[in-house]
Coordinates of C-alpha atoms in Angstrom, one line a residue:
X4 CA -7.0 -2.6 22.2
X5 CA -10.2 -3.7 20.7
X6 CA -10.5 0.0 18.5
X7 CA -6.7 -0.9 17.2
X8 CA -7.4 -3.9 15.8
X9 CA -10.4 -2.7 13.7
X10 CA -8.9 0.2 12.7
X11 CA -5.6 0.0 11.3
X12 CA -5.5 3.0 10.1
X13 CA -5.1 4.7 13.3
X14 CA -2.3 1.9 15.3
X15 CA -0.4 3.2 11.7
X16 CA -1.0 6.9 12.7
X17 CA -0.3 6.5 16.7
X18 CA 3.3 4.2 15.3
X19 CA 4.0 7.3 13.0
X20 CA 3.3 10.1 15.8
X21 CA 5.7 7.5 18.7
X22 CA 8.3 7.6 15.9
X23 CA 8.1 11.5 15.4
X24 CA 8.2 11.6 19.1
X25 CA 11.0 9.4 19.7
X26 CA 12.9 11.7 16.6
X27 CA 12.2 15.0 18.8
X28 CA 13.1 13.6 22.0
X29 CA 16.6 12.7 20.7
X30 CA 17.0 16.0 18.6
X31 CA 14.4 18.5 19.2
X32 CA 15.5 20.9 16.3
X33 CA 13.4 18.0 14.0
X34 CA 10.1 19.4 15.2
X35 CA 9.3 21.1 12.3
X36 CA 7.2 20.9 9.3
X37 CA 10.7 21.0 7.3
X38 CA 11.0 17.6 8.7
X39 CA 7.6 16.3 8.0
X40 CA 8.0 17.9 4.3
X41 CA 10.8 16.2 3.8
X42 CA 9.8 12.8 5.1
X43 CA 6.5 13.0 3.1
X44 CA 8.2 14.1 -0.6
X45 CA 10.4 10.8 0.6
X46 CA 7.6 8.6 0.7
X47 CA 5.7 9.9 -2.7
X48 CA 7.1 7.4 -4.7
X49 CA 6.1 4.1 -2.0
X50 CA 2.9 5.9 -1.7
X51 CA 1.9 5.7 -5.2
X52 CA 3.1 2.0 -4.7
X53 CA 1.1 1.1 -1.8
X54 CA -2.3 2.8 -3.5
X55 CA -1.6 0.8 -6.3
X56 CA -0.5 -2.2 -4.5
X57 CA -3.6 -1.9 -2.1
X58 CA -6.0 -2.0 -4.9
X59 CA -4.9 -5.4 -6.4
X60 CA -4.5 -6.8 -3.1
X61 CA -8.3 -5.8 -2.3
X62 CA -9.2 -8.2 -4.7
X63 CA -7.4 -10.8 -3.8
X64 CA -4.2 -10.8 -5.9
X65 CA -0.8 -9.9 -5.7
X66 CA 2.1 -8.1 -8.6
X67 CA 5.5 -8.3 -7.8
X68 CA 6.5 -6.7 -11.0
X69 CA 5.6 -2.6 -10.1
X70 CA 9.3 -2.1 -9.2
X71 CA 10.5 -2.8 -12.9
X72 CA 7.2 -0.6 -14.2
X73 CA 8.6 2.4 -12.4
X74 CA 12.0 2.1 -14.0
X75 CA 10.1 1.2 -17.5
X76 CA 7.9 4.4 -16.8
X77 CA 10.1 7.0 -15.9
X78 CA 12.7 5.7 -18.5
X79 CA 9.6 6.4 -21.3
X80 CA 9.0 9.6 -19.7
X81 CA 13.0 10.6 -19.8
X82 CA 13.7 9.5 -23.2
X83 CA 10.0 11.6 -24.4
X84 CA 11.6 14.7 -22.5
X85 CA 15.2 14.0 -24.6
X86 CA 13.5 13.7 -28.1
X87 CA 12.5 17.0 -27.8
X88 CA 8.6 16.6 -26.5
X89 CA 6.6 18.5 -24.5
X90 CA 6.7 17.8 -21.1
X91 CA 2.4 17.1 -21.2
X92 CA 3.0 14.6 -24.2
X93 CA 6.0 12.9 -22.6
X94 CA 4.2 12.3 -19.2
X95 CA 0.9 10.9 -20.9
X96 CA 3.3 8.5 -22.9
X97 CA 4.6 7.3 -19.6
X98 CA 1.3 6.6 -17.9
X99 CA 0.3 5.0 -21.4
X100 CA 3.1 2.8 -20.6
X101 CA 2.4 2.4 -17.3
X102 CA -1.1 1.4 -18.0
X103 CA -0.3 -1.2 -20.6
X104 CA 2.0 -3.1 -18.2
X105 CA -0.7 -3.5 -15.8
X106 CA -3.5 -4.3 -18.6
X107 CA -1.0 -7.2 -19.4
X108 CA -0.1 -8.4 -16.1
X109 CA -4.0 -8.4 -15.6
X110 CA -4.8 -10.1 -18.9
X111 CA -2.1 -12.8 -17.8
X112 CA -3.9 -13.5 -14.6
X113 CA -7.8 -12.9 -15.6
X114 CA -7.7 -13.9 -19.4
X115 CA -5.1 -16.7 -19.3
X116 CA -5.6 -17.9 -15.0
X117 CA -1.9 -17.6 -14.3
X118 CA -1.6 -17.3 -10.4
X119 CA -1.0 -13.3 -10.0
X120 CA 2.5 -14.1 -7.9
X121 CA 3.4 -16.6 -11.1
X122 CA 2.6 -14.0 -13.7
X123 CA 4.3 -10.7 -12.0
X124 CA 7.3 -12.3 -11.4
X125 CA 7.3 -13.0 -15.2
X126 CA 6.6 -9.6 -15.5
X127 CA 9.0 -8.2 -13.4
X128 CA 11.8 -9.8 -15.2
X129 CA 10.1 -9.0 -18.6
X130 CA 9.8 -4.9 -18.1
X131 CA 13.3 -4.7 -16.8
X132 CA 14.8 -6.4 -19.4
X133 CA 12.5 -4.0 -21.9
X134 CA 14.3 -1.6 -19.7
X135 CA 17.7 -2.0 -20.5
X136 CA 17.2 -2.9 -24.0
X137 CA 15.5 0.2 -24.5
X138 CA 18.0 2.2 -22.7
X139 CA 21.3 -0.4 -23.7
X140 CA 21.9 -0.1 -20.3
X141 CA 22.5 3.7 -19.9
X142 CA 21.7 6.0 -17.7
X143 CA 19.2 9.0 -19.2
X144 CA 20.3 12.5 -18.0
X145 CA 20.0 15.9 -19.4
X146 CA 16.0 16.0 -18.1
X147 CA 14.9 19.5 -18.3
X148 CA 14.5 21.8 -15.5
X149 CA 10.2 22.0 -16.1
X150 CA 10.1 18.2 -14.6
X151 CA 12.5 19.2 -12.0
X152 CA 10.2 22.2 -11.2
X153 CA 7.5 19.7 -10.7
X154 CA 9.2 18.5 -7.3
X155 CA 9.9 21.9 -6.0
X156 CA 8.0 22.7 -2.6
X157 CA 5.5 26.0 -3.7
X158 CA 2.4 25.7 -1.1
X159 CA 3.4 23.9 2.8
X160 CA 6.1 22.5 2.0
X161 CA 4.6 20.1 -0.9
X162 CA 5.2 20.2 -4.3
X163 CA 3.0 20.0 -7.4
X164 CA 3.6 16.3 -7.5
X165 CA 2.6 16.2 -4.3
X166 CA -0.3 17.2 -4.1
X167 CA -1.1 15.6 -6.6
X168 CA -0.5 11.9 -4.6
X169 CA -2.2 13.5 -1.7
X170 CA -5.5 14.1 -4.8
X171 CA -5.0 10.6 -6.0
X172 CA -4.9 9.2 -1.7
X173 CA -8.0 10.9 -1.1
X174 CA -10.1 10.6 -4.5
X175 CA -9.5 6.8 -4.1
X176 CA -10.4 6.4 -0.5
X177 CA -13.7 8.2 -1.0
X178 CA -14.1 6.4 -4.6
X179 CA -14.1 2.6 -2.8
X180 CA -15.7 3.8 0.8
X181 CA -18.9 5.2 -1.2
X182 CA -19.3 4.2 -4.7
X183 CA -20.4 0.8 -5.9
X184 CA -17.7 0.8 -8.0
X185 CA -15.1 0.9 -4.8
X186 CA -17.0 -1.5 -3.0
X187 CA -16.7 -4.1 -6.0
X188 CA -12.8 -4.4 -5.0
X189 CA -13.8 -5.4 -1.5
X190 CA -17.1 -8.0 -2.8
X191 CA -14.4 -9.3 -5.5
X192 CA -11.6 -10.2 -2.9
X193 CA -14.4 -11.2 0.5
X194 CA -16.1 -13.8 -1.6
X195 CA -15.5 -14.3 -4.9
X196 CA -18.7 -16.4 -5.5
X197 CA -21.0 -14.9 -3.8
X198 CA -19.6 -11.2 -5.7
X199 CA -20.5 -13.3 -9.1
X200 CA -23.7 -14.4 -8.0
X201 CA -24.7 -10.6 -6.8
X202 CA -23.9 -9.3 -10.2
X203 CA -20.4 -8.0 -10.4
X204 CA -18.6 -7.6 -12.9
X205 CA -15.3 -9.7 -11.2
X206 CA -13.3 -9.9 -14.2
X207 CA -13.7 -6.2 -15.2
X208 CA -12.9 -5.5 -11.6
X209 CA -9.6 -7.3 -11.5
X210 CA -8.4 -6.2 -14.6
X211 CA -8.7 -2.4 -13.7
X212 CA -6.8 -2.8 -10.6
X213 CA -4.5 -4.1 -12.3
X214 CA -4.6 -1.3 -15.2
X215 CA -4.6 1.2 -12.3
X216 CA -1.9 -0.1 -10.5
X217 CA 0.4 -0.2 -13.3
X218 CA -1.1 3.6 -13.9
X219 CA -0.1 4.6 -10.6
X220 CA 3.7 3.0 -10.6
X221 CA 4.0 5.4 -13.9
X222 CA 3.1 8.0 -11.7
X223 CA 5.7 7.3 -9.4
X224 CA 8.2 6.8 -12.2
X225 CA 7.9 10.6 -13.0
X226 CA 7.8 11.3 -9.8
X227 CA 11.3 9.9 -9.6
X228 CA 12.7 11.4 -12.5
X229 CA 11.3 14.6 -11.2
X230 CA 13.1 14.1 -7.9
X231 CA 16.7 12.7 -9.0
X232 CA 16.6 14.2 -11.9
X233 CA 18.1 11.6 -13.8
X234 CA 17.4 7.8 -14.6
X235 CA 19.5 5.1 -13.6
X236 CA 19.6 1.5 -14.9
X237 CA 18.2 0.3 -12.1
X238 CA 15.5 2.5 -10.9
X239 CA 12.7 0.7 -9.2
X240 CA 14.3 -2.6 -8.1
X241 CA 13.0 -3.5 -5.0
X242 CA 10.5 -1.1 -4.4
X243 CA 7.9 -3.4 -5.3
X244 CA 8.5 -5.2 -1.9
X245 CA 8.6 -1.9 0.7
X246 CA 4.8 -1.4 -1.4
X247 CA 3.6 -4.4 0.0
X248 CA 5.1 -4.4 3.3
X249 CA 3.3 -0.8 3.6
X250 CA 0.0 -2.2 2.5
X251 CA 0.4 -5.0 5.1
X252 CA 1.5 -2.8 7.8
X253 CA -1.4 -0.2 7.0
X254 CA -4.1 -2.9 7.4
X255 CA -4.5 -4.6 3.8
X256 CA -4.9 -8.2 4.3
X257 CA -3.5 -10.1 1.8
X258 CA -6.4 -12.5 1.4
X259 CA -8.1 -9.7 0.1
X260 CA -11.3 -7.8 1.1
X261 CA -9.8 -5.4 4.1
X262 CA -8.2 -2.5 4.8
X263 CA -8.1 1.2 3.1
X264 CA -6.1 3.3 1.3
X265 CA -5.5 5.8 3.6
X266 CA -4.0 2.7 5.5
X267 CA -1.4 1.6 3.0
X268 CA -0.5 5.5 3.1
X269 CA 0.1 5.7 6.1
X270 CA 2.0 2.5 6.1
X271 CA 3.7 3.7 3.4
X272 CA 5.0 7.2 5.2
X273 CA 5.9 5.1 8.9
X274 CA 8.7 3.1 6.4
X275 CA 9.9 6.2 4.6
X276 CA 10.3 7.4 8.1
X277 CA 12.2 4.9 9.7
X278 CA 14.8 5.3 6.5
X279 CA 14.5 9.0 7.5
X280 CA 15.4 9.0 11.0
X281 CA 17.7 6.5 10.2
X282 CA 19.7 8.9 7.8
X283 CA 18.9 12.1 10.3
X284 CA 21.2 9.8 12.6
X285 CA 23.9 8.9 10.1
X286 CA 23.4 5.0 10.6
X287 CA 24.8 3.3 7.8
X288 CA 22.5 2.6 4.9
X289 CA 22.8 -1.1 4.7
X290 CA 20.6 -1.0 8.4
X291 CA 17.4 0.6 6.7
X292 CA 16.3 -2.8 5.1
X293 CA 16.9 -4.8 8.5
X294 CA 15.1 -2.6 10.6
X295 CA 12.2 -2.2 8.1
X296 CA 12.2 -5.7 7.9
X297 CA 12.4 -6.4 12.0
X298 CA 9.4 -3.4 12.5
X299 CA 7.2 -5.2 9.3
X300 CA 7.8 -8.7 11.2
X301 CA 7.2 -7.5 14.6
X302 CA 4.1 -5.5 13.2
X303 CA 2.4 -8.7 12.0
X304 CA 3.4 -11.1 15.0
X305 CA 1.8 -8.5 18.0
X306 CA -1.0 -8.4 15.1
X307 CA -1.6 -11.9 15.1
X308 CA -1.2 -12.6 18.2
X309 CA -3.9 -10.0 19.5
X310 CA -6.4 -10.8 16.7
X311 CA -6.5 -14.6 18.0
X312 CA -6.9 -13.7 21.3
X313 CA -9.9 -11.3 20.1
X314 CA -10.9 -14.5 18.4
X315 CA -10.9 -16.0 21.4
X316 CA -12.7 -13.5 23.6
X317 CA -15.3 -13.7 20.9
X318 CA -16.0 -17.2 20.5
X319 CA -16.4 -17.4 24.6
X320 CA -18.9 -14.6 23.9
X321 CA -20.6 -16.5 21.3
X322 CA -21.1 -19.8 23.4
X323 CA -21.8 -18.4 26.5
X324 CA -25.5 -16.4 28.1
X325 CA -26.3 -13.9 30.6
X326 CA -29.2 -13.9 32.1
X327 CA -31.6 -10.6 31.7
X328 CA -31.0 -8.2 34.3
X329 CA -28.3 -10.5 36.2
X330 CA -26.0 -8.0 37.6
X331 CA -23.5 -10.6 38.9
X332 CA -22.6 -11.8 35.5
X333 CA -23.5 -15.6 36.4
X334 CA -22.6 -17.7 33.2
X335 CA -25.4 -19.5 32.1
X336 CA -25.0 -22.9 30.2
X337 CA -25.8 -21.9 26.0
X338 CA -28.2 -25.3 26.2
X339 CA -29.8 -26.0 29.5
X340 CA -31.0 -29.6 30.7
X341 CA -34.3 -29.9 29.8
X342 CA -37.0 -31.0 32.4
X343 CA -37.7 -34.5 32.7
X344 CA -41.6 -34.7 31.4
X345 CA -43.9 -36.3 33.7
X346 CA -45.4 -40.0 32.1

């Protein structure tokens, strides 16, 4: 129970292989890596998300507004593709986009101090009204069929875009678990004092989560273009939510500091396959949220329950002794009564 607690990563993986499990056992004609391929190019958009999402929690903050920079970015990236520019050009333009929402939402919180939940909800109003006025509200269609292509399985079962999340996934989790750069998101969210005092640059640090987060929610913009291949007025509501709750259920704390981004991946593929199973199974839609929701909450209450009673066990540990060599385990007081001294 101990190894599950400290590592997240793999209660996410041993929930994701019970679930597979429970799938087979029901219908074994889903053991296949058609099923898996299609529940991962499910989860590439919320896994973009929950990269970005776990980066700006790592340092302690929070931006509810990646939902509406989705739909902002992959509307950029449809109208590029409809003017008649290459399809290089038109997906630069929609990280560019992309990236400049997150550089603001970042200046709002480091340059100006607004609380990061304050300022993205701002935000997240803000780019979906930019949104519609850009769009007046229409739908964009017509994308050509080289973005489509970009979503088409060619190696596995995964696509182009694919591999590329599984790229960005692993280039990040290496980038923060062994370069001084990484490890200035976990100093800048632990202890934000002491991360000044040793010499980091916290400011810089914040604002290129942000800038990367905002990056990476373009990403997943084009990525949903790719996939639907069309853009709706509403693309990206609500997602900004299920990108949190998979950071959460992956092991990022939201008081910053902890967890990985292999675990908000992982978190990030166990939702996208609960709304799998749950389509595989023809249960109405309207259920995915509530069970999501029930699993998240459930989650986080056997999780805090078990961490205080490891809390527990270790502060007993901490104020209690054991003799040397004492094979009977006889507890032994932390401060024993001093001998009276002799006049």
């Amino acid at each position: 129970m101990k190894i599950l607690l400290k590592n997240r990563e793999l209660s996410a993986f041993l929930a994701i292989l019970a679930l597979f499990a429970v799938l087979v056992a029901l219908n074994p004609a889903y053991f296949s890596l058609q099923t898996l391929g299609m529940i991962f190019a499910s989860s590439q958009i919320l896994i973009l998300l929950a990269l970005g999402a776990a980066l700006v929690m790592l340092t302690r903050n929070i931006d509810v507004s990646v939902g509406s920079t989705v739909g902002l970015s992959a509307i950029a990236v449809g109208v590029a593709l409809n003017s008649g520019y290459s399809l290089s050009v038109s997906m630069l333009f929609a990280l560019s986009v992309g990236a400049l929402a997150g550089a603001f939402n970042g200046f709002l919180v480091v340059g100006l101090r607004i609380p990061a939940i304050v300022a993205t909800l701002g935000t997240l109003g803000l780019y979906r009204g930019a949104m519609l006025l850009w769009t007046g509200g229409k739908w964009i269609e017509g994308l050509p069929p080289q973005l489509k292509s970009l979503s088409e399985p060619v190696a596995f079962g995964i696509s182009p875009l694919g591999m590329v999340v599984l790229f960005f996934a692993a280039a990040g989790a290496w980038t923060l678990s062994r370069t001084a750069f990484g490890r200035d998101f976990y100093a800048v969210g632990d202890n934000l004092a002491a991360a000044r005092q040793l010499g980091v640059a916290v400011n810089r640090t914040r604002m290129i989560a942000f800038t990367l987060n905002g990056m990476l929610a373009a990403c997943a913009g084009i990525v949903f273009a790719a996939q639907i291949g069309f853009v709706p007025n509403q693309t990206g509501s609500g997602l900004e939510m299920k990108a949190i709750a998979a950071c959460v259920l992956g092991g990022i704390s939201l008081l910053g500091g902890t967890g990985t981004l292999i675990g908000a991946l992982l978190g990030a593929f166990f939702l996208t396959q609960i709304d799998t199973v749950l389509v595989l199974f023809k249960l109405p839609a309207w259920w995915n949220d509530f069970i999501a929701g029930l699993v998240l909450l459930g989650v986080l209450v056997l999780d805090g329950r078990l961490r205080q009673a490891l809390a527990r066990h270790q502060r007993a540990l901490k104020y209690s002794r054991f003799q040397p060599g004492n094979k009977g385990g006889k507890h032994v007081t932390p401060f024993p009564k001093r001998k009276k001294e002799v006049a």
